[in-house]
Amino acid sequence: MNKEENDNYDFLFKIILIGDPGVGKTCVLQRFKSGIWIESQSSTIGVDFCMKSCNIDGKIVKLQIWDTAGQERFRTITQTYYRSANGVLCAFDITSESSFCNLNRWMEDVARYCAGDALKLLIGNKCDKVNHRVVTEEEATNVATNWEALDYVETSAKDNTNIDHAFMKLASELVKKHSNPNLQQGDLASKGFSLANDRKSISSKSVCC
């Protein structure tokens, strides 16, 4: 995609990807961005981000996706990226009880630092390891409901299961939310939402993919 095409969009949304270290956040993002799965990924240091454009109902939607480190020592750094997020993808590993139990901590951070109208989606990654599952779909769905998330989606970066579906689900709901014709551009901008004529310059040094 050339620069001119990259600058031509109708919506720009910031999405943060959060969850414990090792649940596969970077693999999920890499699979969505490039269609590639790399089994051995180094841990994210602080935050990385990438951009991807998609077409939703004839609208060009640019997603700015921030992959946050799950380690406790980066928590103060990553929390600063919550504030202007339009959407949140919270991931856990269906084979890891601790990553599921720690969802409470991540939800508390979202409630504390994200805008109240940020949309949330819960994903249970590594669903290809069905024989090692320790968290049931029912348990995760209940958590998503209690969290007032849009949905619970089980994914596998390895098998490319529901990766596009998860991101597109969140993006589609964001488009619906911000397509209210009664809102003026100024109102949208105040909610962290950008139109095509509100250009954002992002340093290429920060792009992870």
PDB file of C-alpha atoms in Angstrom:
ATOM      1  CA  MET A   1       0.000   0.000   0.000  1.00  0.00           C
ATOM      2  CA  ASN A   2       1.476   3.344  -0.987  1.00  0.00           C
ATOM      3  CA  LYS A   3       1.486   6.426   1.180  1.00  0.00           C
ATOM      4  CA  GLU A   4      -1.445   8.032  -0.612  1.00  0.00           C
ATOM      5  CA  GLU A   5      -3.614   4.953  -0.118  1.00  0.00           C
ATOM      6  CA  ASN A   6      -2.466   4.652   3.470  1.00  0.00           C
ATOM      7  CA  ASP A   7      -3.600   8.218   4.177  1.00  0.00           C
ATOM      8  CA  ASN A   8      -7.022   7.702   2.629  1.00  0.00           C
ATOM      9  CA  TYR A   9      -9.354   6.475   5.356  1.00  0.00           C
ATOM     10  CA  ASP A  10     -12.737   7.239   6.869  1.00  0.00           C
ATOM     11  CA  PHE A  11     -12.128   6.111  10.432  1.00  0.00           C
ATOM     12  CA  LEU A  12      -9.066   5.789  12.625  1.00  0.00           C
ATOM     13  CA  PHE A  13      -9.364   3.765  15.833  1.00  0.00           C
ATOM     14  CA  LYS A  14      -6.825   3.041  18.531  1.00  0.00           C
ATOM     15  CA  ILE A  15      -7.022  -0.490  19.925  1.00  0.00           C
ATOM     16  CA  ILE A  16      -4.957  -1.835  22.798  1.00  0.00           C
ATOM     17  CA  LEU A  17      -4.120  -5.521  23.181  1.00  0.00           C
ATOM     18  CA  ILE A  18      -3.668  -6.494  26.827  1.00  0.00           C
ATOM     19  CA  GLY A  19      -3.224  -9.622  28.920  1.00  0.00           C
ATOM     20  CA  ASP A  20      -0.648 -11.674  30.809  1.00  0.00           C
ATOM     21  CA  PRO A  21       2.781 -12.380  29.313  1.00  0.00           C
ATOM     22  CA  GLY A  22       2.894 -15.563  27.264  1.00  0.00           C
ATOM     23  CA  VAL A  23      -0.782 -15.682  26.262  1.00  0.00           C
ATOM     24  CA  GLY A  24       0.136 -15.027  22.624  1.00  0.00           C
ATOM     25  CA  LYS A  25      -0.763 -11.364  22.129  1.00  0.00           C
ATOM     26  CA  THR A  26       2.128 -10.667  19.761  1.00  0.00           C
ATOM     27  CA  CYS A  27       1.410 -13.841  17.767  1.00  0.00           C
ATOM     28  CA  VAL A  28      -2.250 -12.845  17.468  1.00  0.00           C
ATOM     29  CA  LEU A  29      -1.315  -9.386  16.237  1.00  0.00           C
ATOM     30  CA  GLN A  30       1.310 -10.712  13.817  1.00  0.00           C
ATOM     31  CA  ARG A  31      -1.180 -13.196  12.373  1.00  0.00           C
ATOM     32  CA  PHE A  32      -3.770 -10.439  11.879  1.00  0.00           C
ATOM     33  CA  LYS A  33      -1.288  -7.991  10.399  1.00  0.00           C
ATOM     34  CA  SER A  34       0.609 -10.240   7.989  1.00  0.00           C
ATOM     35  CA  GLY A  35      -1.022 -13.670   8.090  1.00  0.00           C
ATOM     36  CA  ILE A  36       2.210 -15.127   9.479  1.00  0.00           C
ATOM     37  CA  TRP A  37       2.593 -17.280  12.578  1.00  0.00           C
ATOM     38  CA  ILE A  38       5.976 -17.432  14.261  1.00  0.00           C
ATOM     39  CA  GLU A  39       6.168 -20.038  17.010  1.00  0.00           C
ATOM     40  CA  SER A  40       8.975 -18.384  18.956  1.00  0.00           C
ATOM     41  CA  GLN A  41       8.320 -14.716  19.701  1.00  0.00           C
ATOM     42  CA  SER A  42      10.426 -12.553  22.001  1.00  0.00           C
ATOM     43  CA  SER A  43       8.583 -10.808  24.808  1.00  0.00           C
ATOM     44  CA  THR A  44       7.265  -7.338  24.054  1.00  0.00           C
ATOM     45  CA  ILE A  45       9.294  -4.596  25.720  1.00  0.00           C
ATOM     46  CA  GLY A  46       6.947  -1.855  26.879  1.00  0.00           C
ATOM     47  CA  VAL A  47       4.668  -1.369  23.876  1.00  0.00           C
ATOM     48  CA  ASP A  48       4.792  -1.946  20.122  1.00  0.00           C
ATOM     49  CA  PHE A  49       2.214  -1.014  17.552  1.00  0.00           C
ATOM     50  CA  CYS A  50       1.230  -1.616  13.984  1.00  0.00           C
ATOM     51  CA  MET A  51      -1.337  -0.259  11.564  1.00  0.00           C
ATOM     52  CA  LYS A  52      -3.790  -2.152   9.404  1.00  0.00           C
ATOM     53  CA  SER A  53      -6.571  -0.876   7.175  1.00  0.00           C
ATOM     54  CA  CYS A  54      -9.742  -2.797   6.431  1.00  0.00           C
ATOM     55  CA  ASN A  55     -13.000  -2.230   4.579  1.00  0.00           C
ATOM     56  CA  ILE A  56     -16.182  -2.292   6.651  1.00  0.00           C
ATOM     57  CA  ASP A  57     -19.478  -1.586   4.905  1.00  0.00           C
ATOM     58  CA  GLY A  58     -17.697   0.408   2.221  1.00  0.00           C
ATOM     59  CA  LYS A  59     -15.728   2.497   4.718  1.00  0.00           C
ATOM     60  CA  ILE A  60     -11.948   2.394   4.955  1.00  0.00           C
ATOM     61  CA  VAL A  61     -11.081   1.821   8.598  1.00  0.00           C
ATOM     62  CA  LYS A  62      -7.544   2.208   9.842  1.00  0.00           C
ATOM     63  CA  LEU A  63      -6.705   0.355  13.039  1.00  0.00           C
ATOM     64  CA  GLN A  64      -3.801   1.514  15.181  1.00  0.00           C
ATOM     65  CA  ILE A  65      -3.161  -1.538  17.354  1.00  0.00           C
ATOM     66  CA  TRP A  66      -0.947  -1.312  20.421  1.00  0.00           C
ATOM     67  CA  ASP A  67       0.590  -4.546  21.698  1.00  0.00           C
ATOM     68  CA  THR A  68       1.349  -4.034  25.393  1.00  0.00           C
ATOM     69  CA  ALA A  69       3.818  -5.957  27.516  1.00  0.00           C
ATOM     70  CA  GLY A  70       2.227  -8.165  30.145  1.00  0.00           C
ATOM     71  CA  GLN A  71       5.083  -8.088  32.647  1.00  0.00           C
ATOM     72  CA  GLU A  72       4.487  -6.256  35.899  1.00  0.00           C
ATOM     73  CA  ARG A  73       7.605  -4.104  35.494  1.00  0.00           C
ATOM     74  CA  PHE A  74       6.106  -2.456  32.404  1.00  0.00           C
ATOM     75  CA  ARG A  75       2.698  -1.826  33.949  1.00  0.00           C
ATOM     76  CA  THR A  76       3.257   1.866  34.645  1.00  0.00           C
ATOM     77  CA  ILE A  77       4.416   2.418  31.072  1.00  0.00           C
ATOM     78  CA  THR A  78       1.610   0.506  29.396  1.00  0.00           C
ATOM     79  CA  GLN A  79      -1.143   2.125  31.462  1.00  0.00           C
ATOM     80  CA  THR A  80      -0.491   5.456  29.750  1.00  0.00           C
ATOM     81  CA  TYR A  81      -1.653   3.924  26.461  1.00  0.00           C
ATOM     82  CA  TYR A  82      -5.101   3.080  27.812  1.00  0.00           C
ATOM     83  CA  ARG A  83      -6.391   6.640  28.009  1.00  0.00           C
ATOM     84  CA  SER A  84      -7.150   7.365  24.365  1.00  0.00           C
ATOM     85  CA  ALA A  85      -8.078   3.809  23.354  1.00  0.00           C
ATOM     86  CA  ASN A  86     -11.327   3.338  21.460  1.00  0.00           C
ATOM     87  CA  GLY A  87     -11.249  -0.437  21.863  1.00  0.00           C
ATOM     88  CA  VAL A  88      -9.676  -3.099  24.052  1.00  0.00           C
ATOM     89  CA  LEU A  89      -8.807  -6.692  23.180  1.00  0.00           C
ATOM     90  CA  CYS A  90      -8.073  -8.545  26.411  1.00  0.00           C
ATOM     91  CA  ALA A  91      -6.406 -11.930  25.888  1.00  0.00           C
ATOM     92  CA  PHE A  92      -5.842 -14.951  28.070  1.00  0.00           C
ATOM     93  CA  ASP A  93      -4.601 -18.491  27.414  1.00  0.00           C
ATOM     94  CA  ILE A  94      -7.298 -21.173  27.689  1.00  0.00           C
ATOM     95  CA  THR A  95      -4.603 -23.597  28.926  1.00  0.00           C
ATOM     96  CA  SER A  96      -3.439 -21.250  31.705  1.00  0.00           C
ATOM     97  CA  GLU A  97      -5.613 -20.847  34.780  1.00  0.00           C
ATOM     98  CA  SER A  98      -3.415 -18.035  36.102  1.00  0.00           C
ATOM     99  CA  SER A  99      -3.852 -15.933  32.944  1.00  0.00           C
ATOM    100  CA  PHE A 100      -7.611 -16.371  33.304  1.00  0.00           C
ATOM    101  CA  CYS A 101      -7.618 -15.476  36.998  1.00  0.00           C
ATOM    102  CA  ASN A 102      -5.524 -12.393  36.283  1.00  0.00           C
ATOM    103  CA  LEU A 103      -8.241 -11.013  34.010  1.00  0.00           C
ATOM    104  CA  ASN A 104      -9.573  -9.210  37.080  1.00  0.00           C
ATOM    105  CA  ARG A 105      -6.406  -7.166  37.239  1.00  0.00           C
ATOM    106  CA  TRP A 106      -6.586  -6.237  33.565  1.00  0.00           C
ATOM    107  CA  MET A 107     -10.247  -5.329  33.842  1.00  0.00           C
ATOM    108  CA  GLU A 108      -9.484  -3.090  36.811  1.00  0.00           C
ATOM    109  CA  ASP A 109      -6.855  -1.277  34.753  1.00  0.00           C
ATOM    110  CA  VAL A 110      -9.306  -0.809  31.884  1.00  0.00           C
ATOM    111  CA  ALA A 111     -11.948   0.574  34.248  1.00  0.00           C
ATOM    112  CA  ARG A 112      -9.390   2.899  35.836  1.00  0.00           C
ATOM    113  CA  TYR A 113      -7.528   4.205  32.803  1.00  0.00           C
ATOM    114  CA  CYS A 114      -9.708   3.787  29.695  1.00  0.00           C
ATOM    115  CA  ALA A 115     -12.516   6.104  28.693  1.00  0.00           C
ATOM    116  CA  GLY A 116     -15.860   4.854  29.900  1.00  0.00           C
ATOM    117  CA  ASP A 117     -17.137   4.361  26.344  1.00  0.00           C
ATOM    118  CA  ALA A 118     -14.235   2.179  25.144  1.00  0.00           C
ATOM    119  CA  LEU A 119     -15.498  -1.071  23.622  1.00  0.00           C
ATOM    120  CA  LYS A 120     -14.104  -4.350  24.967  1.00  0.00           C
ATOM    121  CA  LEU A 121     -13.685  -7.837  23.550  1.00  0.00           C
ATOM    122  CA  LEU A 122     -12.368 -10.867  25.438  1.00  0.00           C
ATOM    123  CA  ILE A 123     -10.338 -13.465  23.550  1.00  0.00           C
ATOM    124  CA  GLY A 124      -9.243 -16.894  24.754  1.00  0.00           C
ATOM    125  CA  ASN A 125      -6.141 -17.773  22.764  1.00  0.00           C
ATOM    126  CA  LYS A 126      -4.514 -21.148  21.978  1.00  0.00           C
ATOM    127  CA  CYS A 127      -7.824 -22.903  21.351  1.00  0.00           C
ATOM    128  CA  ASP A 128      -5.880 -25.330  19.159  1.00  0.00           C
ATOM    129  CA  LYS A 129      -4.637 -26.926  22.395  1.00  0.00           C
ATOM    130  CA  VAL A 130      -8.058 -28.302  23.203  1.00  0.00           C
ATOM    131  CA  ASN A 131      -6.640 -31.298  25.095  1.00  0.00           C
ATOM    132  CA  HIS A 132      -4.876 -28.935  27.491  1.00  0.00           C
ATOM    133  CA  ARG A 133      -7.829 -26.657  28.142  1.00  0.00           C
ATOM    134  CA  VAL A 134      -8.339 -25.636  31.775  1.00  0.00           C
ATOM    135  CA  VAL A 135     -10.796 -22.768  31.228  1.00  0.00           C
ATOM    136  CA  THR A 136     -14.221 -23.622  29.834  1.00  0.00           C
ATOM    137  CA  GLU A 137     -15.965 -21.528  27.230  1.00  0.00           C
ATOM    138  CA  GLU A 138     -18.844 -21.034  29.665  1.00  0.00           C
ATOM    139  CA  GLU A 139     -16.537 -19.625  32.356  1.00  0.00           C
ATOM    140  CA  ALA A 140     -14.968 -17.196  29.914  1.00  0.00           C
ATOM    141  CA  THR A 141     -18.332 -16.143  28.480  1.00  0.00           C
ATOM    142  CA  ASN A 142     -19.565 -15.346  31.993  1.00  0.00           C
ATOM    143  CA  VAL A 143     -16.523 -13.157  32.595  1.00  0.00           C
ATOM    144  CA  ALA A 144     -17.106 -11.341  29.306  1.00  0.00           C
ATOM    145  CA  THR A 145     -20.730 -10.748  30.267  1.00  0.00           C
ATOM    146  CA  ASN A 146     -19.782  -9.430  33.708  1.00  0.00           C
ATOM    147  CA  TRP A 147     -17.196  -7.168  32.084  1.00  0.00           C
ATOM    148  CA  GLU A 148     -19.865  -5.865  29.677  1.00  0.00           C
ATOM    149  CA  ALA A 149     -17.675  -6.905  26.760  1.00  0.00           C
ATOM    150  CA  LEU A 150     -19.030  -7.127  23.229  1.00  0.00           C
ATOM    151  CA  ASP A 151     -18.339 -10.836  23.072  1.00  0.00           C
ATOM    152  CA  TYR A 152     -16.025 -13.695  23.959  1.00  0.00           C
ATOM    153  CA  VAL A 153     -14.079 -15.205  21.061  1.00  0.00           C
ATOM    154  CA  GLU A 154     -11.746 -18.200  21.146  1.00  0.00           C
ATOM    155  CA  THR A 155      -8.705 -17.807  18.907  1.00  0.00           C
ATOM    156  CA  SER A 156      -5.612 -19.629  17.754  1.00  0.00           C
ATOM    157  CA  ALA A 157      -2.752 -17.675  16.237  1.00  0.00           C
ATOM    158  CA  LYS A 158      -1.175 -20.990  15.230  1.00  0.00           C
ATOM    159  CA  ASP A 159      -4.200 -22.267  13.297  1.00  0.00           C
ATOM    160  CA  ASN A 160      -5.440 -18.782  12.356  1.00  0.00           C
ATOM    161  CA  THR A 161      -8.751 -19.456  14.075  1.00  0.00           C
ATOM    162  CA  ASN A 162     -11.012 -16.416  14.574  1.00  0.00           C
ATOM    163  CA  ILE A 163      -8.112 -13.941  14.449  1.00  0.00           C
ATOM    164  CA  ASP A 164      -9.625 -11.763  11.730  1.00  0.00           C
ATOM    165  CA  HIS A 165     -13.068 -12.272  13.229  1.00  0.00           C
ATOM    166  CA  ALA A 166     -12.008 -10.858  16.616  1.00  0.00           C
ATOM    167  CA  PHE A 167     -10.450  -7.698  15.205  1.00  0.00           C
ATOM    168  CA  MET A 168     -13.186  -7.161  12.638  1.00  0.00           C
ATOM    169  CA  LYS A 169     -15.885  -7.663  15.257  1.00  0.00           C
ATOM    170  CA  LEU A 170     -14.390  -4.895  17.379  1.00  0.00           C
ATOM    171  CA  ALA A 171     -13.768  -2.640  14.380  1.00  0.00           C
ATOM    172  CA  SER A 172     -17.320  -3.125  13.066  1.00  0.00           C
ATOM    173  CA  GLU A 173     -18.836  -2.206  16.411  1.00  0.00           C
ATOM    174  CA  LEU A 174     -16.624   0.881  16.603  1.00  0.00           C
ATOM    175  CA  VAL A 175     -17.796   1.990  13.158  1.00  0.00           C
ATOM    176  CA  LYS A 176     -21.427   1.540  14.178  1.00  0.00           C
ATOM    177  CA  LYS A 177     -20.831   3.495  17.352  1.00  0.00           C
ATOM    178  CA  HIS A 178     -19.124   6.403  15.621  1.00  0.00           C
ATOM    179  CA  SER A 179     -21.356   6.602  12.556  1.00  0.00           C
ATOM    180  CA  ASN A 180     -24.035   8.645  14.332  1.00  0.00           C
ATOM    181  CA  PRO A 181     -24.829  11.469  11.868  1.00  0.00           C
ATOM    182  CA  ASN A 182     -25.913  13.706  14.748  1.00  0.00           C
ATOM    183  CA  LEU A 183     -22.358  13.868  16.072  1.00  0.00           C
ATOM    184  CA  GLN A 184     -20.230  16.700  14.799  1.00  0.00           C
ATOM    185  CA  GLN A 185     -16.572  16.256  13.934  1.00  0.00           C
ATOM    186  CA  GLY A 186     -15.560  18.152  17.062  1.00  0.00           C
ATOM    187  CA  ASP A 187     -17.586  15.780  19.211  1.00  0.00           C
ATOM    188  CA  LEU A 188     -15.953  12.795  17.571  1.00  0.00           C
ATOM    189  CA  ALA A 189     -12.467  14.170  18.012  1.00  0.00           C
ATOM    190  CA  SER A 190     -13.120  14.727  21.711  1.00  0.00           C
ATOM    191  CA  LYS A 191     -13.827  11.007  22.036  1.00  0.00           C
ATOM    192  CA  GLY A 192     -10.446  10.064  20.585  1.00  0.00           C
ATOM    193  CA  PHE A 193     -11.978   9.436  17.156  1.00  0.00           C
ATOM    194  CA  SER A 194     -10.437  10.676  13.911  1.00  0.00           C
ATOM    195  CA  LEU A 195     -11.819  11.353  10.442  1.00  0.00           C
ATOM    196  CA  ALA A 196      -9.858  11.082   7.222  1.00  0.00           C
ATOM    197  CA  ASN A 197      -9.055  14.785   7.166  1.00  0.00           C
ATOM    198  CA  ASP A 198      -7.573  14.612  10.665  1.00  0.00           C
ATOM    199  CA  ARG A 199      -4.167  13.277   9.668  1.00  0.00           C
ATOM    200  CA  LYS A 200      -1.962  11.626  12.246  1.00  0.00           C
ATOM    201  CA  SER A 201       1.798  11.392  11.749  1.00  0.00           C
ATOM    202  CA  ILE A 202       3.365   8.364  13.412  1.00  0.00           C
ATOM    203  CA  SER A 203       7.110   7.809  13.523  1.00  0.00           C
ATOM    204  CA  SER A 204       8.161   4.794  11.460  1.00  0.00           C
ATOM    205  CA  LYS A 205      10.663   3.953  14.181  1.00  0.00           C
ATOM    206  CA  SER A 206       7.794   2.928  16.435  1.00  0.00           C
ATOM    207  CA  VAL A 207       6.134   0.513  14.016  1.00  0.00           C
ATOM    208  CA  CYS A 208       6.612  -3.110  14.989  1.00  0.00           C
ATOM    209  CA  CYS A 209       5.379  -4.725  11.801  1.00  0.00           C
TER     210      CYS A 209
END
